[in-house]
Amino acid sequence: MARPGFFLPKILKSNAHQGEQPILSCADPKTLESLHWLACYLTTGKHMAFYSSFGTVLLLLAVTAPAALAFGFGGAMAARSGFAPLRWCGKGYTAIVRGVPDIAFFLFFVIALDQGFEWLRHKVKCPDWDMPVRQGSDFVVCDAAKMPLSSSPQWVHESYGFAIAVLTFAIVFGAFAANVLYGAMGTVPRAQIETAEAYGLSHRQTFWRILVPQMWVFALPGLGNLWMILIKATPLLFLLGVEDIVYWARELGSSKTAVFDFPHPDWRLYYFLTLLVFYLALTRVSEVVLSRVNMRLSHGQATVAGDAQRRAA
Amino acid sequence: MSCTQTIEDYALRSIGIGERLLPRSDFTLCEQVVLIGSGLIWNVYFGLLALGFGFILAVSVAMAKAAPAAWVRKPAEWFIFVFRGSPLFIQFFLFYETFVLLPKIGIDLNLGFAEITIETRWLTRAWAGALIVLFLNTSAYAGEIFHGALRSIPRGDMEAGDAYGFTGWHKFRKITFPTMLRLAWPAYTNEAIFLFHATTLVYFSGFPAWQQKGDALYYASYFADKTFNPFVPYPILAGYFILLTLAVILIFGLVNARLNRHLPQDRRQKLRVRPQVIR
């Protein structure tokens, strides 16, 4: 990637929303009454982009959570493997994220992944390129290997940025999920496994039919915590250069002079208060849902909670 | 330029001592190690002070949340919910904007007999503003940990205290507080590690670095931006933070040993360190 600062939000700023006329009769905002003015102000094209960026955050959560779970499951399986190098890989994967601030990982992986992809494409597409890829402070690959191609439209660039962000989130949170799942697999009562073996189930069958269905209830508190942390990590999208809610809150809230259609002083505080309320609501809803799921999963389990349900029924 | 020269120039750069300009080209490994290490001073500063002040508030919040009176309990519950339920990143932004909106010159307070002006400008600087946010944030997290520990104090311990005639402050000081601390300590160790990791967010949120005096991550990303090579500065940063984490584990482990010294060997609580991600 030979575009320094590509991931800084200001470069990514799209021009798509400028010049759009707000709906309602907002043709000349300077003449409007206060309430009507507010209604017009809150429905400008930029505000619509702001509202849809809430969707971006939810989309990130919806895509990242299963991806991280898959990474975590793979990591936990590798860490339990009987084949030593694979086991070291699994353990190393979970260990490496500990002890280092995750924001460093977010900043690191975005550049590292991007350069990694471009380097791989460079090797495949331009085998007869004779200059070194790293020239001093520059990272130079042939034009055909650029990700995405410099000729591709704006939305490809934006979705590539988003995809890199999702992958980064999945790798980092996958390590934590691997840790949780590894612990949960070890917590399933030994007797359950022994019973399965006594019935003549193979190793693979024991794993998929006995261990995996039973481990979720042990993994749930940890995964629930992880979900909460994932929610609270989403504002970091802003650092990864995606136009998310933090980007729009800063953009829309900053003071606007009379040159703009809707001049106002510095309102960033109110925009950030909105974000705060959004996140508080999201955590509250998650708490309620998680406690429901926990109840559901405890059903019929050989645990205290499961026993309590049996007695109540 | 030799490495000792670099250390002289940049070892205290993050607090404004030494060379004024950051290196601009031909970065040596030594420069990166020294400058990122210099930034670590700020991480330690934020972490230590927030943890120290936060401990006091956290214990108070935990006691308040356990109080039977609703007018004490409710504010503590809301405090914990708001700070634990929202991202630290947003909290930084929010506080920074609030501090910026405060009048630039200061607030005039009329006390009747004299008029004093409270300076507010320093609140927008990271050393004070970000410290306040981190302090409140860690208080909420640790408060929840302490509250959990408070609830899991064995009933027998409290009954024994009653039987010996302990009451009020004396009972709190001799029985409730030490037991709570002992039960909460492993979780509190994790919270301390979290907090040190969270200090890296300071210069990436609202608070701007003034005269390029930043923390370790600020310098690491400076190098990554300039050299376009993340594979050197970030591993250096990671190395520093692993050392910092080990130091925290060592110190908290010593305290843990002291808190558990009266227990038989097999009932002592081990520290289980599982640092987690961003809040």
XYZ file of C-alpha atoms in Angstrom, chain A residues 88-293:
206
model
C 1.893 -24.924 20.281
C 0.233 -22.872 17.559
C -3.070 -22.891 19.435
C -1.507 -22.029 22.778
C 0.747 -19.418 21.216
C -2.225 -17.776 19.508
C -4.084 -17.318 22.797
C -0.959 -16.362 24.732
C 0.201 -13.700 22.312
C -2.773 -11.422 22.794
C -2.353 -11.411 26.559
C -0.128 -8.845 28.137
C -0.235 -6.444 25.221
C -2.749 -3.603 24.856
C -5.232 -4.594 22.218
C -5.333 -1.220 20.615
C -1.740 -1.924 19.601
C -2.994 -5.072 17.890
C -5.678 -3.136 16.105
C -3.185 -0.643 14.780
C -0.670 -3.370 13.961
C -2.929 -5.883 12.222
C -4.538 -3.350 9.919
C -1.222 -2.400 8.336
C 0.265 -5.880 8.616
C -2.725 -7.612 7.003
C -2.939 -5.045 4.241
C 0.751 -5.314 3.437
C 0.574 -9.100 3.715
C -2.246 -9.326 1.148
C -0.511 -6.958 -1.231
C 2.770 -8.838 -0.880
C 1.085 -12.171 -1.665
C -0.687 -10.725 -4.705
C 2.550 -9.096 -5.757
C 4.344 -12.471 -5.682
C 1.594 -14.116 -7.732
C 0.772 -11.387 -10.242
C 4.164 -9.813 -10.879
C 6.765 -12.581 -10.654
C 9.240 -10.700 -12.874
C 9.359 -7.561 -10.710
C 12.994 -6.974 -9.793
C 12.876 -4.066 -7.315
C 12.663 -4.778 -3.569
C 9.240 -4.367 -1.986
C 10.556 -2.343 0.942
C 12.447 0.683 -0.336
C 13.535 2.630 2.711
C 10.311 3.945 4.194
C 8.136 2.881 1.288
C 6.223 -0.266 0.613
C 6.055 -0.640 -3.152
C 4.200 -3.341 -5.047
C 3.280 -3.427 -8.720
C 0.053 -1.722 -9.770
C -1.792 -4.960 -10.452
C -1.199 -6.107 -6.870
C -2.701 -3.056 -5.172
C -5.535 -3.820 -2.773
C -8.018 -2.649 -3.865
C -7.029 -1.593 -7.373
C -6.525 2.158 -7.618
C -9.096 2.251 -10.413
C -11.888 0.684 -8.361
C -14.780 2.848 -7.169
C -15.114 4.436 -3.733
C -17.406 1.781 -2.270
C -14.822 -0.954 -2.958
C -12.258 1.021 -0.959
C -14.741 1.486 1.864
C -15.788 -2.138 2.018
C -12.167 -3.265 1.821
C -11.439 -1.075 4.870
C -14.438 -2.576 6.632
C -13.393 -6.137 5.757
C -9.880 -5.549 7.117
C -11.453 -4.148 10.293
C -13.675 -7.217 10.672
C -10.715 -9.552 10.159
C -8.673 -7.650 12.747
C -11.492 -7.789 15.277
C -11.982 -11.495 14.562
C -8.303 -12.312 15.071
C -8.001 -10.399 18.339
C -11.306 -11.506 19.812
C -10.797 -15.005 18.449
C -7.794 -15.342 20.734
C -9.917 -14.456 23.733
C -12.733 -16.727 22.632
C -10.198 -19.533 22.197
C -9.123 -18.997 25.770
C -12.704 -19.168 27.032
C -13.635 -22.216 24.939
C -10.447 -24.051 25.915
C -11.329 -23.521 29.562
C -14.936 -24.601 28.978
C -13.875 -27.809 27.228
C -11.778 -28.665 30.255
C -14.678 -28.009 32.630
C -17.121 -30.526 31.169
C -17.391 -33.243 33.849
C -14.884 -36.023 33.224
C -17.560 -38.646 33.918
C -19.494 -37.549 30.833
C -16.493 -38.240 28.607
C -15.779 -41.543 30.326
C -19.364 -42.649 29.892
C -19.179 -41.842 26.195
C -15.987 -43.851 25.878
C -17.576 -46.725 27.800
C -20.381 -46.757 25.220
C -17.730 -47.217 22.555
C -17.880 -43.781 20.943
C -14.759 -42.842 19.010
C -12.607 -39.892 19.930
C -14.175 -37.725 17.251
C -17.724 -38.751 18.183
C -17.063 -38.014 21.855
C -15.813 -34.584 20.944
C -18.693 -33.582 18.666
C -21.610 -35.342 20.392
C -20.721 -35.105 24.076
C -18.102 -32.451 24.693
C -19.213 -29.688 22.321
C -22.945 -29.667 23.199
C -22.158 -29.611 26.914
C -19.390 -27.048 26.940
C -21.538 -24.057 25.918
C -23.091 -23.614 29.321
C -19.627 -23.395 30.843
C -18.414 -21.091 28.102
C -21.381 -18.748 28.239
C -20.312 -16.463 31.117
C -16.933 -15.976 29.480
C -18.405 -15.496 26.020
C -20.956 -13.091 27.455
C -18.164 -11.020 28.943
C -16.393 -11.113 25.626
C -19.523 -9.901 23.841
C -19.737 -6.968 26.245
C -16.093 -6.165 25.576
C -16.667 -6.488 21.841
C -19.519 -3.984 22.020
C -17.287 -1.571 23.846
C -14.472 -2.070 21.360
C -16.564 -1.035 18.333
C -15.699 2.685 18.579
C -12.193 1.614 17.595
C -13.569 1.244 14.076
C -12.919 4.942 13.951
C -9.203 4.324 14.451
C -9.248 1.764 11.672
C -10.533 4.416 9.319
C -14.132 3.297 8.863
C -16.761 6.047 8.803
C -18.459 4.951 12.003
C -20.567 6.759 14.578
C -17.580 8.385 16.262
C -16.442 9.813 12.937
C -19.873 11.265 12.185
C -20.382 12.565 15.720
C -17.154 14.522 15.473
C -17.900 15.645 11.942
C -21.480 16.794 12.560
C -20.973 18.139 16.056
C -18.091 20.489 15.354
C -19.108 24.109 15.133
C -20.448 25.291 11.784
C -20.037 28.851 10.593
C -22.640 30.839 8.674
C -21.241 29.443 5.411
C -23.086 26.214 6.145
C -26.809 25.715 5.723
C -27.275 24.958 9.407
C -24.811 27.048 11.410
C -24.455 26.060 15.055
C -21.837 26.233 17.826
C -19.805 23.242 19.037
C -22.392 20.512 19.646
C -20.060 17.552 19.856
C -20.940 17.051 23.511
C -24.576 16.290 22.612
C -23.590 13.954 19.813
C -21.314 12.029 22.139
C -24.067 11.905 24.756
C -26.218 10.237 22.088
C -23.478 7.676 21.502
C -23.209 7.077 25.245
C -26.934 6.386 25.467
C -26.712 4.081 22.435
C -23.947 2.035 24.023
C -25.646 1.915 27.421
C -28.825 0.646 25.775
C -26.865 -1.944 23.818
C -25.151 -3.289 26.953
C -28.415 -3.317 28.910
C -30.220 -5.291 26.205
C -27.290 -7.698 25.960
C -27.330 -8.284 29.711
C -30.995 -9.205 29.639
C -30.642 -11.461 26.602
C -27.561 -13.198 28.001
C -29.281 -14.022 31.276
C -32.185 -15.514 29.279
C -29.805 -17.612 27.175
